[in-house]
Coordinates of C-alpha atoms and ligand atoms in Angstrom, one line a residue:
M4 CA 89.0 25.2 -104.2
V5 CA 91.8 26.3 -101.9
S6 CA 90.3 29.7 -101.5
R7 CA 86.9 28.1 -100.7
V8 CA 88.5 26.0 -98.0
L9 CA 90.3 29.1 -96.7
T10 CA 87.1 31.0 -96.2
L11 CA 85.8 28.2 -94.1
L12 CA 88.8 28.1 -91.8
P13 CA 89.1 30.3 -88.7
A14 CA 91.5 33.2 -89.2
Y15 CA 94.4 31.7 -87.2
S16 CA 94.3 28.5 -89.2
R17 CA 94.3 30.5 -92.4
H18 CA 97.4 32.3 -91.2
L19 CA 99.2 29.0 -90.4
L20 CA 98.2 27.5 -93.8
L21 CA 99.5 30.5 -95.6
E22 CA 102.8 30.1 -93.8
G23 CA 102.9 26.5 -95.0
K24 CA 102.4 24.8 -91.6
Q25 CA 99.7 22.4 -92.8
N26 CA 100.2 19.9 -89.9
L27 CA 99.6 22.6 -87.4
V28 CA 96.5 23.6 -89.3
I29 CA 95.1 20.1 -88.9
V30 CA 95.7 20.0 -85.2
H31 CA 94.2 23.4 -84.8
S32 CA 91.2 22.6 -86.9
L33 CA 90.6 19.5 -84.8
R34 CA 90.7 21.6 -81.7
M35 CA 88.3 24.0 -83.2
S36 CA 86.0 21.2 -84.2
S37 CA 86.0 19.6 -80.8
K38 CA 85.3 23.1 -79.4
L39 CA 82.3 23.3 -81.7
L40 CA 81.2 19.9 -80.5
S41 CA 81.5 20.7 -76.8
E42 CA 80.0 24.2 -76.9
N43 CA 76.6 24.8 -75.3
V44 CA 73.9 25.8 -77.8
W45 CA 73.6 29.2 -76.0
D46 CA 77.3 29.9 -76.8
S47 CA 77.5 28.3 -80.3
D48 CA 74.1 29.4 -81.6
P49 CA 72.7 32.4 -79.8
E50 CA 70.3 33.2 -82.7
L51 CA 68.6 29.8 -82.3
F52 CA 68.9 29.8 -78.5
K53 CA 67.1 33.1 -78.3
I54 CA 64.1 31.6 -80.1
I55 CA 64.1 28.5 -77.9
G56 CA 64.2 30.9 -74.9
K57 CA 61.1 32.7 -76.2
E58 CA 59.2 29.4 -76.6
K59 CA 60.2 28.4 -73.1
Q60 CA 58.8 31.7 -71.8
R61 CA 55.6 31.2 -73.8
Q62 CA 55.2 27.8 -72.2
C63 CA 55.8 29.1 -68.7
R64 CA 53.9 32.4 -69.0
G65 CA 50.6 31.1 -70.4
L66 CA 48.0 28.4 -69.6
E67 CA 48.5 25.3 -71.7
M68 CA 45.2 23.8 -72.4
I69 CA 45.8 21.8 -75.6
A70 CA 44.5 18.4 -74.6
S71 CA 47.2 16.4 -76.2
E72 CA 50.1 18.4 -74.7
N73 CA 51.9 18.1 -71.4
F74 CA 55.1 19.1 -69.7
T75 CA 57.4 16.2 -69.4
S76 CA 59.9 15.6 -66.6
L77 CA 63.5 16.6 -66.3
A78 CA 64.5 12.9 -66.3
V79 CA 62.8 12.5 -69.7
L80 CA 64.5 15.6 -71.1
Q81 CA 67.8 14.3 -69.9
C82 CA 67.3 10.9 -71.6
L83 CA 66.3 12.7 -74.8
S84 CA 69.5 14.7 -74.9
S85 CA 71.8 11.9 -73.8
C86 CA 74.5 10.0 -75.7
L87 CA 71.9 7.3 -76.5
H88 CA 71.0 9.6 -79.4
N89 CA 74.2 8.7 -81.2
K90 CA 73.6 5.0 -81.5
Y91 CA 72.2 2.9 -84.4
A92 CA 70.3 -0.2 -83.2
E93 CA 68.3 -1.5 -86.1
G94 CA 66.6 -4.7 -85.0
L95 CA 65.4 -5.8 -81.6
P96 CA 67.3 -6.4 -78.3
G97 CA 69.6 -9.4 -78.8
D98 CA 69.2 -9.3 -82.6
R99 CA 70.7 -6.1 -84.0
Y100 CA 72.2 -5.2 -87.3
Y101 CA 74.9 -3.1 -85.6
G102 CA 77.5 -3.9 -83.0
G103 CA 78.0 -2.0 -79.7
N104 CA 74.5 -2.5 -78.5
Q105 CA 75.1 -4.2 -75.2
F106 CA 73.8 -1.3 -73.2
I107 CA 71.2 -0.2 -75.7
D108 CA 69.7 -3.7 -75.4
Q109 CA 69.5 -3.4 -71.6
I110 CA 67.7 -0.1 -72.0
E111 CA 65.2 -1.3 -74.6
R112 CA 64.5 -4.4 -72.5
L113 CA 64.0 -2.3 -69.5
A114 CA 61.6 -0.1 -71.4
Q115 CA 59.6 -3.1 -72.6
K116 CA 59.4 -4.6 -69.2
R117 CA 58.4 -1.4 -67.4
T118 CA 55.8 -0.7 -70.1
L119 CA 54.1 -4.0 -69.6
E120 CA 54.3 -3.6 -65.8
T121 CA 52.8 -0.2 -65.9
Y122 CA 49.7 -1.5 -67.7
R123 CA 49.6 -4.6 -65.5
L124 CA 50.1 -7.0 -68.5
D125 CA 51.4 -10.6 -68.3
P126 CA 54.4 -10.9 -70.6
E127 CA 53.1 -14.4 -71.6
E128 CA 49.9 -12.8 -72.9
W129 CA 51.1 -9.4 -74.2
G130 CA 54.1 -8.3 -76.2
V131 CA 55.2 -4.7 -76.8
N132 CA 57.2 -2.8 -79.3
V133 CA 58.6 0.5 -78.0
Q134 CA 60.2 1.6 -81.2
P135 CA 57.5 3.5 -83.2
Y136 CA 58.6 7.1 -83.6
S137 CA 55.2 8.3 -82.5
G138 CA 51.4 7.5 -82.7
S139 CA 50.9 7.9 -86.4
P140 CA 53.8 5.5 -87.3
A141 CA 52.6 3.1 -84.6
N142 CA 49.1 3.0 -86.1
F143 CA 50.4 2.6 -89.7
A144 CA 52.7 -0.2 -88.6
V145 CA 49.7 -2.1 -87.2
Y146 CA 47.7 -1.7 -90.4
T147 CA 50.8 -2.7 -92.4
G148 CA 51.4 -5.8 -90.4
I149 CA 47.8 -7.0 -89.9
V150 CA 45.7 -5.7 -92.8
E151 CA 46.6 -6.6 -96.4
P152 CA 47.0 -3.6 -98.8
H153 CA 43.5 -2.2 -99.5
G154 CA 42.1 -4.3 -96.6
R155 CA 39.3 -2.7 -94.6
I156 CA 39.5 -0.5 -91.5
M157 CA 36.9 1.4 -89.5
G158 CA 37.6 4.3 -87.2
L159 CA 35.7 7.2 -85.8
D160 CA 35.5 10.0 -88.4
L161 CA 37.9 12.8 -87.8
P162 CA 35.3 15.6 -87.6
D163 CA 33.5 13.5 -85.0
G164 CA 36.5 13.2 -82.7
G165 CA 38.6 10.5 -84.4
H166 CA 42.2 10.8 -85.6
L167 CA 43.6 11.3 -89.1
T168 CA 45.4 7.9 -89.0
H169 CA 42.1 6.2 -88.4
G170 CA 41.4 6.6 -92.1
F171 CA 40.2 10.1 -92.8
F172 CA 39.2 11.1 -96.3
T173 CA 36.8 13.7 -97.8
P174 CA 34.5 13.3 -100.8
T175 CA 37.2 14.8 -103.0
K176 CA 40.4 13.6 -101.4
K177 CA 42.0 10.8 -99.5
I178 CA 43.7 12.7 -96.8
S179 CA 45.4 10.1 -94.5
A180 CA 47.8 7.5 -95.8
T181 CA 45.4 5.0 -94.0
S182 CA 42.8 5.9 -96.6
I183 CA 45.2 5.9 -99.5
F184 CA 46.7 2.4 -98.8
F185 CA 43.7 0.8 -97.1
E186 CA 40.0 1.1 -97.6
S187 CA 38.5 3.0 -94.6
M188 CA 34.9 3.5 -93.6
P189 CA 34.2 6.0 -90.8
Y190 CA 31.7 5.5 -88.0
K191 CA 30.1 8.5 -86.5
V192 CA 28.8 10.1 -83.4
H193 CA 25.1 10.8 -83.1
P194 CA 24.6 14.4 -84.4
E195 CA 22.4 15.4 -81.5
T196 CA 23.9 13.7 -78.4
G197 CA 27.5 13.8 -79.7
L198 CA 27.9 10.2 -78.4
I199 CA 29.3 7.3 -80.5
D200 CA 26.5 5.6 -82.4
Y201 CA 27.4 2.0 -81.6
D202 CA 24.2 0.7 -83.3
M203 CA 25.1 2.4 -86.5
L204 CA 28.7 1.2 -86.2
L205 CA 27.4 -2.4 -85.9
K206 CA 25.1 -2.0 -88.9
T207 CA 27.9 -0.5 -91.1
A208 CA 30.5 -3.1 -89.9
R209 CA 28.1 -5.9 -90.8
L210 CA 28.1 -4.6 -94.4
F211 CA 31.7 -3.4 -94.7
K212 CA 33.3 -6.3 -92.9
P213 CA 36.5 -4.6 -91.7
K214 CA 39.6 -6.4 -90.7
I215 CA 40.2 -3.9 -87.9
I216 CA 37.9 -1.6 -85.9
I217 CA 39.6 1.1 -84.1
A218 CA 38.4 2.3 -80.7
G219 CA 40.3 5.6 -80.3
V220 CA 39.7 9.3 -80.2
S221 CA 41.5 12.6 -80.2
C222 CA 38.5 14.7 -79.3
Y223 CA 35.8 12.8 -77.5
S224 CA 35.1 13.4 -73.8
R225 CA 33.4 10.2 -72.9
A226 CA 34.9 6.8 -71.8
L227 CA 34.8 4.3 -74.7
D228 CA 32.7 1.2 -74.2
Y229 CA 35.4 -1.3 -75.1
K230 CA 33.2 -4.3 -74.3
K231 CA 30.7 -3.1 -76.9
F232 CA 33.4 -2.5 -79.4
K233 CA 34.6 -6.1 -78.9
E234 CA 31.2 -7.5 -79.2
I235 CA 30.8 -5.7 -82.6
C236 CA 34.2 -7.0 -83.6
N237 CA 33.3 -10.6 -82.7
E238 CA 30.1 -10.3 -84.7
V239 CA 31.8 -9.2 -87.9
G240 CA 35.1 -11.1 -87.5
A241 CA 37.3 -8.0 -86.9
Y242 CA 40.2 -7.3 -84.6
L243 CA 39.8 -4.6 -82.0
M244 CA 42.6 -2.1 -82.1
S245 CA 42.4 0.5 -79.3
D246 CA 44.3 3.7 -79.9
M247 CA 44.6 5.0 -76.3
A248 CA 47.0 7.8 -77.1
H249 CA 45.0 10.5 -75.4
I250 CA 44.2 8.5 -72.3
S251 CA 47.3 6.4 -71.8
G252 CA 48.2 8.2 -68.5
L253 CA 44.6 7.7 -67.2
V254 CA 44.8 4.0 -68.2
A255 CA 48.2 3.5 -66.5
A256 CA 46.8 5.1 -63.4
G257 CA 43.6 2.9 -63.5
V258 CA 41.3 5.9 -63.4
T259 CA 39.4 5.1 -66.6
A260 CA 38.1 2.2 -68.6
N261 CA 40.9 -0.3 -69.5
P262 CA 41.2 -1.0 -73.2
F263 CA 43.4 -4.1 -72.6
E264 CA 40.6 -6.1 -71.3
Y265 CA 38.9 -6.4 -74.7
S266 CA 41.5 -5.4 -77.3
D267 CA 43.6 -7.5 -79.6
I268 CA 46.1 -4.6 -80.2
V269 CA 46.6 -1.4 -78.4
T270 CA 48.6 1.6 -79.6
T271 CA 49.6 4.8 -77.8
T272 CA 51.7 7.8 -77.8
T273 CA 53.7 8.5 -74.6
H274 CA 53.7 12.3 -74.4
K275 CA 50.0 13.2 -73.7
S276 CA 48.4 12.3 -70.4
L277 CA 51.3 9.8 -69.8
R278 CA 53.7 12.8 -69.7
G279 CA 56.6 11.1 -71.4
P280 CA 58.7 11.7 -74.5
R281 CA 57.1 12.1 -78.0
A282 CA 57.0 8.5 -79.0
G283 CA 54.8 5.6 -79.9
V284 CA 54.2 2.1 -78.4
I285 CA 52.3 -0.9 -79.8
F286 CA 51.0 -3.7 -77.6
F287 CA 49.8 -7.0 -79.1
R288 CA 48.3 -10.1 -77.7
K289 CA 50.4 -13.2 -77.9
G290 CA 50.2 -16.8 -76.8
V291 CA 47.1 -18.9 -77.1
K292 CA 44.2 -17.3 -79.0
S293 CA 41.7 -20.2 -78.9
V294 CA 41.4 -23.9 -78.9
N295 CA 39.7 -25.6 -81.9
A296 CA 37.3 -28.5 -81.9
K297 CA 40.2 -31.0 -82.1
G298 CA 41.6 -29.5 -79.0
E299 CA 44.5 -27.8 -80.9
K300 CA 45.8 -24.5 -79.7
I301 CA 45.5 -21.6 -82.1
L302 CA 48.2 -18.9 -81.4
Y303 CA 48.1 -15.2 -82.0
D304 CA 50.3 -14.3 -84.9
F305 CA 50.7 -10.6 -84.3
E306 CA 54.2 -10.5 -82.8
N307 CA 56.3 -11.0 -85.9
R308 CA 53.9 -9.2 -88.2
I309 CA 53.9 -6.0 -86.1
N310 CA 57.6 -6.1 -85.2
E311 CA 58.5 -6.5 -88.9
A312 CA 56.2 -3.8 -90.0
V313 CA 57.9 -1.4 -87.6
F314 CA 61.3 -2.4 -88.7
P315 CA 62.3 -3.0 -91.5
G316 CA 58.9 -2.3 -92.9
L317 CA 58.4 1.3 -92.1
Q318 CA 61.2 2.6 -89.9
G319 CA 65.0 2.6 -89.7
G320 CA 67.0 2.8 -86.5
P321 CA 64.9 3.1 -83.3
H322 CA 65.5 6.3 -81.3
E323 CA 67.1 4.8 -78.3
N324 CA 67.3 8.1 -76.4
T325 CA 63.5 8.2 -76.7
I326 CA 63.2 4.6 -75.7
A327 CA 65.2 5.3 -72.5
A328 CA 62.8 8.2 -71.9
I329 CA 59.9 5.8 -72.3
A330 CA 61.6 3.6 -69.7
T331 CA 61.8 6.4 -67.1
T332 CA 58.3 7.6 -67.9
M333 CA 56.9 4.1 -67.2
K334 CA 58.7 4.1 -63.9
Q335 CA 57.1 7.4 -63.0
A336 CA 53.7 6.3 -64.2
N337 CA 53.8 3.2 -61.9
T338 CA 53.7 5.3 -58.7
P339 CA 51.0 6.4 -56.3
E340 CA 52.0 10.0 -57.1
F341 CA 51.1 9.5 -60.8
K342 CA 47.8 7.9 -59.9
Q343 CA 47.0 11.0 -57.9
Y344 CA 48.1 13.1 -60.8
A345 CA 45.8 11.3 -63.2
Q346 CA 42.9 11.6 -60.8
N347 CA 43.6 15.3 -60.5
I348 CA 43.5 15.6 -64.3
L349 CA 40.0 14.1 -64.2
N350 CA 38.8 16.3 -61.3
N351 CA 40.1 19.4 -63.0
A352 CA 38.4 18.5 -66.3
K353 CA 35.1 17.9 -64.6
R354 CA 35.4 21.2 -62.7
L355 CA 36.2 23.0 -66.0
S356 CA 33.2 21.5 -67.7
D357 CA 30.9 22.2 -64.8
G358 CA 32.2 25.8 -64.5
L359 CA 31.8 26.6 -68.2
Q360 CA 28.3 25.1 -68.2
K361 CA 27.3 27.1 -65.2
K362 CA 28.3 30.2 -67.2
G363 CA 26.0 29.1 -70.0
Y364 CA 28.4 27.5 -72.4
K365 CA 27.5 24.4 -74.3
V366 CA 29.8 21.5 -73.7
V367 CA 29.4 18.7 -76.3
T368 CA 27.8 15.5 -74.8
G369 CA 27.0 17.6 -71.7
G370 CA 30.2 17.0 -69.8
T371 CA 33.3 14.9 -69.6
D372 CA 34.6 11.6 -68.2
L373 CA 38.1 12.2 -69.3
H374 CA 40.9 14.9 -69.5
L375 CA 39.2 17.1 -72.1
L376 CA 36.0 18.7 -73.2
L377 CA 34.7 20.1 -76.4
L378 CA 33.1 23.5 -76.2
D379 CA 30.6 24.6 -78.8
V380 CA 31.3 28.3 -79.1
R381 CA 28.5 29.2 -81.6
S382 CA 26.2 30.1 -78.7
A383 CA 29.0 32.4 -77.5
G384 CA 28.8 34.2 -80.8
L385 CA 32.1 32.9 -82.1
T386 CA 33.7 30.4 -84.4
G387 CA 36.3 27.9 -83.3
A388 CA 39.0 29.9 -85.0
K389 CA 38.1 33.2 -83.4
A390 CA 37.8 31.6 -80.0
E391 CA 41.2 30.0 -80.4
Y392 CA 42.7 33.3 -81.5
I393 CA 41.3 35.5 -78.7
L394 CA 42.3 32.9 -76.1
E395 CA 45.8 32.7 -77.6
E396 CA 46.1 36.5 -77.4
I397 CA 45.4 36.3 -73.7
S398 CA 48.0 33.5 -73.3
I399 CA 45.6 30.5 -73.1
A400 CA 46.6 27.9 -75.6
C401 CA 43.9 25.6 -77.0
N402 CA 42.8 24.4 -80.5
K403 CA 39.8 24.9 -82.7
N404 CA 37.9 21.7 -83.3
T405 CA 34.9 20.4 -85.2
V406 CA 31.7 19.7 -83.2
P407 CA 29.2 17.1 -84.3
G408 CA 27.5 18.2 -87.5
D409 CA 30.3 20.6 -88.6
K410 CA 30.9 20.3 -92.4
S411 CA 34.5 21.5 -92.5
A412 CA 37.5 20.8 -90.3
K413 CA 38.9 24.1 -91.5
S414 CA 36.2 26.3 -90.1
P415 CA 34.9 24.4 -87.0
S416 CA 32.5 25.6 -84.4
G417 CA 34.3 24.5 -81.3
I418 CA 37.4 24.5 -79.2
R419 CA 39.0 21.6 -77.4
L420 CA 40.2 22.2 -73.9
G421 CA 42.3 19.8 -71.8
T422 CA 43.7 19.6 -68.3
P423 CA 46.8 17.3 -68.3
A424 CA 49.4 20.2 -68.7
L425 CA 47.7 22.5 -66.2
T426 CA 47.5 19.6 -63.7
T427 CA 51.2 19.0 -64.2
R428 CA 51.8 22.6 -63.1
G429 CA 49.9 21.9 -59.9
L430 CA 46.6 23.5 -60.6
V431 CA 43.7 22.0 -58.6
E432 CA 40.0 22.5 -58.8
K433 CA 39.8 25.9 -57.1
D434 CA 42.5 27.1 -59.6
I435 CA 40.4 25.8 -62.4
D436 CA 37.6 28.1 -61.3
V437 CA 39.9 31.0 -62.0
V438 CA 40.7 29.5 -65.4
V439 CA 37.0 29.3 -66.1
D440 CA 36.7 33.0 -65.4
F441 CA 39.6 33.8 -67.7
I442 CA 38.1 31.8 -70.5
D443 CA 34.7 33.4 -70.0
S444 CA 36.2 36.9 -70.0
G445 CA 38.3 36.1 -73.1
L446 CA 35.3 34.7 -75.1
K447 CA 33.1 37.6 -74.1
L448 CA 35.7 40.0 -75.2
G449 CA 36.0 38.0 -78.4
K450 CA 32.3 38.2 -79.0
E451 CA 32.4 42.0 -78.6
I452 CA 35.3 42.3 -81.0
G453 CA 33.6 40.0 -83.5
E454 CA 30.4 42.1 -83.4
K455 CA 32.6 45.1 -84.5
S456 CA 34.8 43.3 -87.0
G457 CA 32.3 41.3 -88.9
P458 CA 32.5 37.7 -89.9
K459 CA 36.0 37.4 -91.5
L460 CA 38.8 36.0 -89.3
V461 CA 41.3 38.3 -90.9
D462 CA 39.2 41.3 -89.8
F463 CA 38.7 39.8 -86.4
K464 CA 42.4 39.4 -85.9
A465 CA 43.0 43.0 -87.0
A466 CA 40.3 44.2 -84.6
V467 CA 42.0 42.4 -81.6
H468 CA 45.0 44.5 -82.2
S469 CA 43.1 47.7 -82.9
E470 CA 43.4 50.7 -80.6
E471 CA 39.9 50.1 -79.4
F472 CA 40.5 46.6 -78.1
N473 CA 44.3 46.2 -77.8
G474 CA 44.4 47.6 -74.2
R475 CA 41.7 45.3 -72.9
V476 CA 43.3 42.3 -74.5
A477 CA 46.7 43.2 -73.0
C478 CA 45.1 43.7 -69.5
L479 CA 43.5 40.3 -69.6
R480 CA 46.7 38.7 -70.9
E481 CA 48.6 40.2 -68.0
E482 CA 46.1 38.8 -65.5
V483 CA 46.4 35.4 -67.0
E484 CA 50.2 35.5 -67.0
N485 CA 50.4 36.7 -63.4
F486 CA 48.2 33.9 -62.4
S487 CA 50.2 31.4 -64.4
A488 CA 53.4 32.6 -62.9
K489 CA 52.3 31.1 -59.5
F490 CA 52.7 27.6 -60.9
P491 CA 56.3 26.8 -61.7
L492 CA 57.3 24.1 -64.2
P493 CA 59.4 21.5 -62.3
G494 CA 62.8 21.2 -63.9
Y495 CA 62.4 24.1 -66.3
E496 CA 64.4 26.6 -64.2
T497 CA 67.7 25.2 -65.4
Y498 CA 69.0 26.3 -68.9
Ligands
DSN9 N1 47.7 15.7 -82.6 C1 47.1 15.0 -81.5 C2 46.0 15.7 -80.9 O1 46.1 16.9 -80.7 O2 45.0 15.1 -80.5 C3 46.7 13.6 -81.9 O3 47.8 13.0 -82.5

């Protein structure tokens, strides 16, 4: 035991201990430990820091077009790495299970207040919980609080642009916990138009009688018709839950359809178009729901059910550093600058869609109303996986995605391209024209490589790095990176 302890001690402490000066050892060890605690990660852990540095370079060097990603602000990063990280605060402001929360309560209340203000919500009519760790826990908390076990939920099918947590399952496997603990029935897009088939949704909902219908997407480029969703909900006695994770920045800025007008519950993440920390938020209606024939007021009963589902139902201590970051994000989102930013996201996405279509590519649904588009790459002679790979090799990050009619999420026929992160870096429409050219060149090169390599992805990847193509890939990558270098990331010069 003693020898094990000895090997863990710094050399000088070992020397003191061997001389029998135990008290001095304790003092020295404490100093060492406080040194460890106060050292920068770049001094204390160069191995890790080197890898973080490489990721930082990757983010700066390339073009980030993953529709759900963004570059958050320095203020958000500062909140995330602040002392707030150290505090346990189970419970809600003013009603905690731990002492020492006087300032934490102020922070969480500020986050709640600003969140409601940013979405122009009356606190008499809407409540908010800012504690969900992210979007998936937020959605699961709503189902846990509102829908009984094995109760029924309808969401857009994942291969049609929905999200895992909206209830995805396959013929052989229940994939999402939503489909394991609840009964989920997907609704679909029309296989030809790629647009949500609201008529079919109504027909299915009449038969299935869900407790909740989810209006939310992770890859759908058109504004949702929340009014129509609500009419369907009313007809079948369901609640409307809108998952606005992808578009919450656009909603905050008022540049797209507003789910709050028609929804009973709204969930979101805060790191996508909203550009905040990785976190989740749940909004729920409160106050008077209706008045019955006797003139009695019927109240919404969401508040306790949702709050209790978040904690203690599903989560432990809220991450108050993240909640502070939500507070500062909401302050930023409630400014004219942010409104302009959100409008620029839309302008850039439209320019991207138009530009790619002019070059002959097929954009699913024929365009976009939002921050993203879905490109069907079959006509470009590629699969989604190959297109994603060749673009990654030229420093353009995107993700492969199913297009309507695809049978497998593992070998999809499209790629999803988004503009929030590029817009944060200051790209405007004329810059997007350059991006269109890069994507076009990358996909054309990919096609050529694919014709040589044959159908298998593994052979395609090998061919990208072959002597025949390696040089051309590197050339294109250099062009992309030189272009990208013109757009600095605010706040990222430090560390
Ligand atoms: N993973 C996110 C996306 O890429 O859309 C959704 O949670």
